[in-house]
Tab-separated table of C-alpha atoms in Angstrom:
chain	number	residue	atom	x	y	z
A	1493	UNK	CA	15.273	-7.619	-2.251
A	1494	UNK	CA	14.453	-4.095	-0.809
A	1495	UNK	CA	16.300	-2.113	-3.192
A	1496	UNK	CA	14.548	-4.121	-6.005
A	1497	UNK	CA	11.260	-3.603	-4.677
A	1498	UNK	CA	12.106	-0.013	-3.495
A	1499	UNK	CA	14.183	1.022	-6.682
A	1500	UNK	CA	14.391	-1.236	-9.552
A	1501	UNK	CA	11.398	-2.238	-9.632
A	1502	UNK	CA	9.985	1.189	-10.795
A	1503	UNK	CA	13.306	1.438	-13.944
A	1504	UNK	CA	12.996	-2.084	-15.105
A	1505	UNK	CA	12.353	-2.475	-18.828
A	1506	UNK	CA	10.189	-5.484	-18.153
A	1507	UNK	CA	7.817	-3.455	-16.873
A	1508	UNK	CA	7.503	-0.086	-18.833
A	1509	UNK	CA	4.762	-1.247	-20.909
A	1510	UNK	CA	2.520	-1.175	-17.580
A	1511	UNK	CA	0.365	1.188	-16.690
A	1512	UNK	CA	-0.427	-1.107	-13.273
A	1513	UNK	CA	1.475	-3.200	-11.530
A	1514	UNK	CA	0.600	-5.955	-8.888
A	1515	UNK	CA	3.246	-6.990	-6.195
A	1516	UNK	CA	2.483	-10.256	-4.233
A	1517	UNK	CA	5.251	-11.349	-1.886
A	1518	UNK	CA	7.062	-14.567	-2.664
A	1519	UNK	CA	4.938	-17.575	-1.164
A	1520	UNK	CA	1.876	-15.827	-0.349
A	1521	UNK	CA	-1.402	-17.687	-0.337
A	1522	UNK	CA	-4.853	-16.748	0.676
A	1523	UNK	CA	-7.552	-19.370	0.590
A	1524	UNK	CA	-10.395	-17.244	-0.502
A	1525	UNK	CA	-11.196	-16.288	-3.853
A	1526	UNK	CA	-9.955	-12.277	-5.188
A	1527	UNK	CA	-13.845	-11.347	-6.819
A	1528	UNK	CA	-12.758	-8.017	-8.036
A	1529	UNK	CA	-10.351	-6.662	-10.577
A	1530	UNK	CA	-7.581	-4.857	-8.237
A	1531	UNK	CA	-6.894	-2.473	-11.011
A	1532	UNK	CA	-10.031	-1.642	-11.882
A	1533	UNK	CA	-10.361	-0.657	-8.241
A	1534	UNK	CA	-7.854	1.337	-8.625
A	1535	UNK	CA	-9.210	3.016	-11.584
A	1536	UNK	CA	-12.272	3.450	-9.779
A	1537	UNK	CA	-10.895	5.146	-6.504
A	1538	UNK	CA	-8.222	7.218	-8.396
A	1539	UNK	CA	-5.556	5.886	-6.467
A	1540	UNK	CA	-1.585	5.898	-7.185
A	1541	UNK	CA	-0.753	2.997	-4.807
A	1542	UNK	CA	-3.405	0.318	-2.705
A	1543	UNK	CA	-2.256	-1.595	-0.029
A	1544	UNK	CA	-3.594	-4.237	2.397
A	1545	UNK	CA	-1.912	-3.825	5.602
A	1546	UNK	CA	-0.513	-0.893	6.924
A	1547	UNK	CA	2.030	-1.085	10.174
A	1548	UNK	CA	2.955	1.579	12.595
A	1549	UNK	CA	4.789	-0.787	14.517
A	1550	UNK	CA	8.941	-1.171	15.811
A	1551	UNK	CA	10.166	-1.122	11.989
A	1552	UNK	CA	13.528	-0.252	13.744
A	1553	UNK	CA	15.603	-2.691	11.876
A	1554	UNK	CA	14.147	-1.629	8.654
A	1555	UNK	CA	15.360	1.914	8.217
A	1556	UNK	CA	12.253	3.889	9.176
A	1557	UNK	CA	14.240	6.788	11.458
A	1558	UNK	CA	16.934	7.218	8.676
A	1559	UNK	CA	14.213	6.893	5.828
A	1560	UNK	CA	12.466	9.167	7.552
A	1561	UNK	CA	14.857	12.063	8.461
A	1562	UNK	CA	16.035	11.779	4.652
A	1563	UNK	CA	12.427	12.493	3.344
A	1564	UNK	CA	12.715	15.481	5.192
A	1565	UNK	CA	15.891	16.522	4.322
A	1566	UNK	CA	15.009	15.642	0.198
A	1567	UNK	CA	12.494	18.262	1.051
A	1568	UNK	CA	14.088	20.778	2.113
A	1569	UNK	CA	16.839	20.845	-0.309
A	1570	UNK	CA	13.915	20.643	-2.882
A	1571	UNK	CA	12.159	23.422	-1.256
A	1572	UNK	CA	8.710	21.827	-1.294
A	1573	UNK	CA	6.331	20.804	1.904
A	1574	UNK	CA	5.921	17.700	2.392
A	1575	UNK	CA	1.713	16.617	2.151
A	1576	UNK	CA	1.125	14.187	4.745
A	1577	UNK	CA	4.511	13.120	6.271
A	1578	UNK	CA	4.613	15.399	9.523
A	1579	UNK	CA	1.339	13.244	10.420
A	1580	UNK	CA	2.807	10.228	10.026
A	1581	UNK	CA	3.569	8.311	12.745
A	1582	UNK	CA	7.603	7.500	12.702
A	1583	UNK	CA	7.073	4.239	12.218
A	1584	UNK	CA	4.762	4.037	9.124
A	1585	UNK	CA	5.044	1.202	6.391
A	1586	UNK	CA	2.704	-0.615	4.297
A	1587	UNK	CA	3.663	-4.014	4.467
A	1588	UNK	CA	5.149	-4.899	1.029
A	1589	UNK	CA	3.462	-8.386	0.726
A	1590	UNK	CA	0.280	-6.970	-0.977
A	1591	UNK	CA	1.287	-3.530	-3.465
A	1592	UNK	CA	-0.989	-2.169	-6.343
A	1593	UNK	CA	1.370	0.298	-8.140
A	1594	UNK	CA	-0.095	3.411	-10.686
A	1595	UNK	CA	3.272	3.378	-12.542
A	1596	UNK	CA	2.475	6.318	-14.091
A	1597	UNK	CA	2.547	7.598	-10.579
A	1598	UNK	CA	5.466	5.588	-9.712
A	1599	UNK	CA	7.639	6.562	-12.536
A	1600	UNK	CA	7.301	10.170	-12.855
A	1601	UNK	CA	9.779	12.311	-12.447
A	1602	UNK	CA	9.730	13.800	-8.800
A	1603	UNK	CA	9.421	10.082	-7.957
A	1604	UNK	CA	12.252	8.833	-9.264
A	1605	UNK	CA	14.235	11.584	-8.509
A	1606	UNK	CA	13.549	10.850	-4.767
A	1607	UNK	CA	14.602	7.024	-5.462
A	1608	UNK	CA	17.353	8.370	-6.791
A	1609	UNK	CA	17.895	10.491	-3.271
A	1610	UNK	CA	17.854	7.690	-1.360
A	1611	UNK	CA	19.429	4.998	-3.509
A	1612	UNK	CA	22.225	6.977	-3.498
A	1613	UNK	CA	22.193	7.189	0.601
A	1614	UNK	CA	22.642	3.380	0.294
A	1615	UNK	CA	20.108	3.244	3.045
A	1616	UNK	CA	18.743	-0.251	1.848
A	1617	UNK	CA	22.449	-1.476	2.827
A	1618	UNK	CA	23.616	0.348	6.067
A	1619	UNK	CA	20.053	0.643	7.668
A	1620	UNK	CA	18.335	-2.374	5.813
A	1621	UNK	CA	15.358	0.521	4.148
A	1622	UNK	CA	12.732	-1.654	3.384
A	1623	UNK	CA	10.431	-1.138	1.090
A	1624	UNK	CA	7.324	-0.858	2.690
A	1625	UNK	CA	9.223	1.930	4.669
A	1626	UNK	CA	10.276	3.768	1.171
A	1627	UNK	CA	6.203	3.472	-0.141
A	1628	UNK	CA	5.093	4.994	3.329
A	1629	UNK	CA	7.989	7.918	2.792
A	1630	UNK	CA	6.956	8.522	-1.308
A	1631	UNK	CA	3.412	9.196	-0.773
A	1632	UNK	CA	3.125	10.755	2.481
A	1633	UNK	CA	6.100	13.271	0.826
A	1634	UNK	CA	3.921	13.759	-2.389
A	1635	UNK	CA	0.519	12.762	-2.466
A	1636	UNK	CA	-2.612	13.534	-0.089
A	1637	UNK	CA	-4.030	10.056	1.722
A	1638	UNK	CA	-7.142	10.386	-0.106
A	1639	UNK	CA	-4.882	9.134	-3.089
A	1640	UNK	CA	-4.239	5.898	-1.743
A	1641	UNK	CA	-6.404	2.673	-1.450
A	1642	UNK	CA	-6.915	0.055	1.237
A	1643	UNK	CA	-8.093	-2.948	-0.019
A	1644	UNK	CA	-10.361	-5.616	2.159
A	1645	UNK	CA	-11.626	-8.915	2.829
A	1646	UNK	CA	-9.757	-11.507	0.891
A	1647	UNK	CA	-7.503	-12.731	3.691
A	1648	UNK	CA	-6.313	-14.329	6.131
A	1649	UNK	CA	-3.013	-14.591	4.108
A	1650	UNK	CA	-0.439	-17.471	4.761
A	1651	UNK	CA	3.582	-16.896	4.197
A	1652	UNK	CA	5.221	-20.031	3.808
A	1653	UNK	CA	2.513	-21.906	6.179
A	1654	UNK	CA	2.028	-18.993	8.640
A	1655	UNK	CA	-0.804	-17.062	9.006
A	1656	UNK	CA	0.453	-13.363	9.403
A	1657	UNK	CA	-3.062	-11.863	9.364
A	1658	UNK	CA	-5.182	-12.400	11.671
A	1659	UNK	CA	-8.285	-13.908	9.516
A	1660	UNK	CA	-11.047	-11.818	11.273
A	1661	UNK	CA	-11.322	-8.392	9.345
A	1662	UNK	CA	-12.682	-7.382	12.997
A	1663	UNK	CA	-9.495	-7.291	14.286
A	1664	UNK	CA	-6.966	-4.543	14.617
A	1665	UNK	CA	-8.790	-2.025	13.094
A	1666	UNK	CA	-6.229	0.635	12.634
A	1667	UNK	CA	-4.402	-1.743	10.309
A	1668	UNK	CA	-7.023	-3.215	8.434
A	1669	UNK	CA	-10.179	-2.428	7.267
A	1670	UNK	CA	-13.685	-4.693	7.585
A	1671	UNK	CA	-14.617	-3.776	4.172
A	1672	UNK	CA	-13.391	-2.382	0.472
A	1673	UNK	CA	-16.633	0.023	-0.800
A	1674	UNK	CA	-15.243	-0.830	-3.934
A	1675	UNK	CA	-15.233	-4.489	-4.092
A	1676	UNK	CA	-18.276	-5.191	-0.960
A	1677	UNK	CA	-18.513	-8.652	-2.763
A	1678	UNK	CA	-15.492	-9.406	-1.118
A	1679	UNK	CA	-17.215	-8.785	2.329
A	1680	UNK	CA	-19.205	-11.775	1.874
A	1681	UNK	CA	-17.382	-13.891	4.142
A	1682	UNK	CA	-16.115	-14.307	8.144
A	1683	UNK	CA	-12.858	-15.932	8.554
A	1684	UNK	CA	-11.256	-16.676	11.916
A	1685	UNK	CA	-7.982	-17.631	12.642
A	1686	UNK	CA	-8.064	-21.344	10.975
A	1687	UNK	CA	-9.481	-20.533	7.847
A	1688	UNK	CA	-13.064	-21.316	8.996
A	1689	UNK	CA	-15.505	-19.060	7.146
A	1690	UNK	CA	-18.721	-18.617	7.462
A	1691	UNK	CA	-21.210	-16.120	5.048
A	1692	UNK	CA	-21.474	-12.566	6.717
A	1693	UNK	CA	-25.320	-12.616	8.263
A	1694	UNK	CA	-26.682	-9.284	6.824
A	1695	UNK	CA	-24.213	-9.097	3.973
A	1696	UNK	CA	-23.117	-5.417	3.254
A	1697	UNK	CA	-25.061	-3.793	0.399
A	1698	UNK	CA	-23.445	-2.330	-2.612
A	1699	UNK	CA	-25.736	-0.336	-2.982
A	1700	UNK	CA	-24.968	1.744	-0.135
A	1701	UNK	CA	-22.118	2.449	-1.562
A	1702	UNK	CA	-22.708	3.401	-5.537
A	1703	UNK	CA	-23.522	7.042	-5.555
A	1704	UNK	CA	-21.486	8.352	-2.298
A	1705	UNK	CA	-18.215	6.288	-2.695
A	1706	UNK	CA	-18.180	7.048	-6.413
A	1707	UNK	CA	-18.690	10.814	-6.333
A	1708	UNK	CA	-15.648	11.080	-3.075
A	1709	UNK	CA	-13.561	8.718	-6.031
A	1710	UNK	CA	-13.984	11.586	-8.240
A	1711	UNK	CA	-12.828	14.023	-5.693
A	1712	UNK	CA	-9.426	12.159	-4.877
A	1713	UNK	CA	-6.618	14.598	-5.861
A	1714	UNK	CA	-3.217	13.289	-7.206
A	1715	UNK	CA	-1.024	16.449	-6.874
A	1716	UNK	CA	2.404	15.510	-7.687
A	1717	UNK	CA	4.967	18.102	-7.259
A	1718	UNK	CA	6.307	18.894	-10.244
């Protein structure tokens, strides 16, 4: 599944007609409804990849010091800096449940030729590379953070009949977010823990958001090494 996800997913035929692509992990549910268009958003914020949840925690069984170490080396041999990787913590990954792909992004050429880098290390076999290892590596190698988005308020999520976000946006702040500026109508709602949700008492305004959160979109550089 990780070199799919990691790999093939980016080469596959059935998808070269997309400009976007939407990964939702296998049994995922989320009781509330999705009131924006997640590509649109995407559109909107200029992003290349949006995520939900992103982890810092002991990925050791999913390849994170090898992954890691390799992105450096690709680097090197490449003779190109890395953008953001150095200030990522070792353990980075966006958890692959919830992915919002740019293919364009995805299947460009300095892309692929790093999936090609560490396919051929065969580091989703001996180390178990997961995926939302490889996403963390790819963009922090090419891409500022300003080019990715972190979507809000439409969990808690279930997998398989366990909750494995906590529902309250409150919590855990450095791996989720209360709310998306680009969807607030998703911010209408409190969750805890049993799927209990009440109507956020002031709702966030949109229109706090409009002018400033649109003009910083328009400022979100893509710079792909070429």
């Amino acid at each position: 599944m990780g070199r799919f996800f990691e790999y093939t997913i980016f080469r596959h035929q059935a998808l070269a007609e997309f400009d976007f692509v939407w990964r939702l992990d296998a049994d995922i549910e989320t009781r509330l409804d999705i009131p924006c268009d997640v590509f649109d958003i995407m559109v909107r914020s200029h992003a290349v990849f949006g995520y939900y949840y992103y982890s810092d925690f002991d990925h050791h069984n999913c390849g994170v010091f090898e992954g890691r170490d390799a992105a450096f080396r690709y680097a090197k041999e490449r003779n190109f800096e890395p953008n953001h990787l150095e200030i990522m913590p070792p353990q980075s990954a966006y958890m692959g449940f919830w992915g919002v792909f740019d293919m364009r992004f995805w299947k460009s050429a300095p892309l692929l030729d790093f999936g090609d880098y560490i396919d051929e290390l065969a580091l989703a076999y001996t180390n178990r590379l997961g995926e939302q290892v490889f996403y963390a590596l790819a963009t922090s190698l090419f891409v500022s953070p300003q080019a990715l988005h972190q979507y809000a308020g439409v969990g808690p999520f279930m997998h398989r009949g366990y909750e494995i976000i906590m529902g309250k946006r409150e919590i855990n702040h450095f791996n989720l977010i209360q709310d998306d500026v680009f969807c607030p109508e998703a911010s209408e709602w409190d969750c805890n823990e049993i799927f209990v949700c009440t109507e956020r008492n002031p709702r966030p305004s949109a229109l706090e958001y409009d002018d400033d959160n649109e003009h910083m979109a328009e400022e979100k550089a893509c710079d792909i090494v070429e």
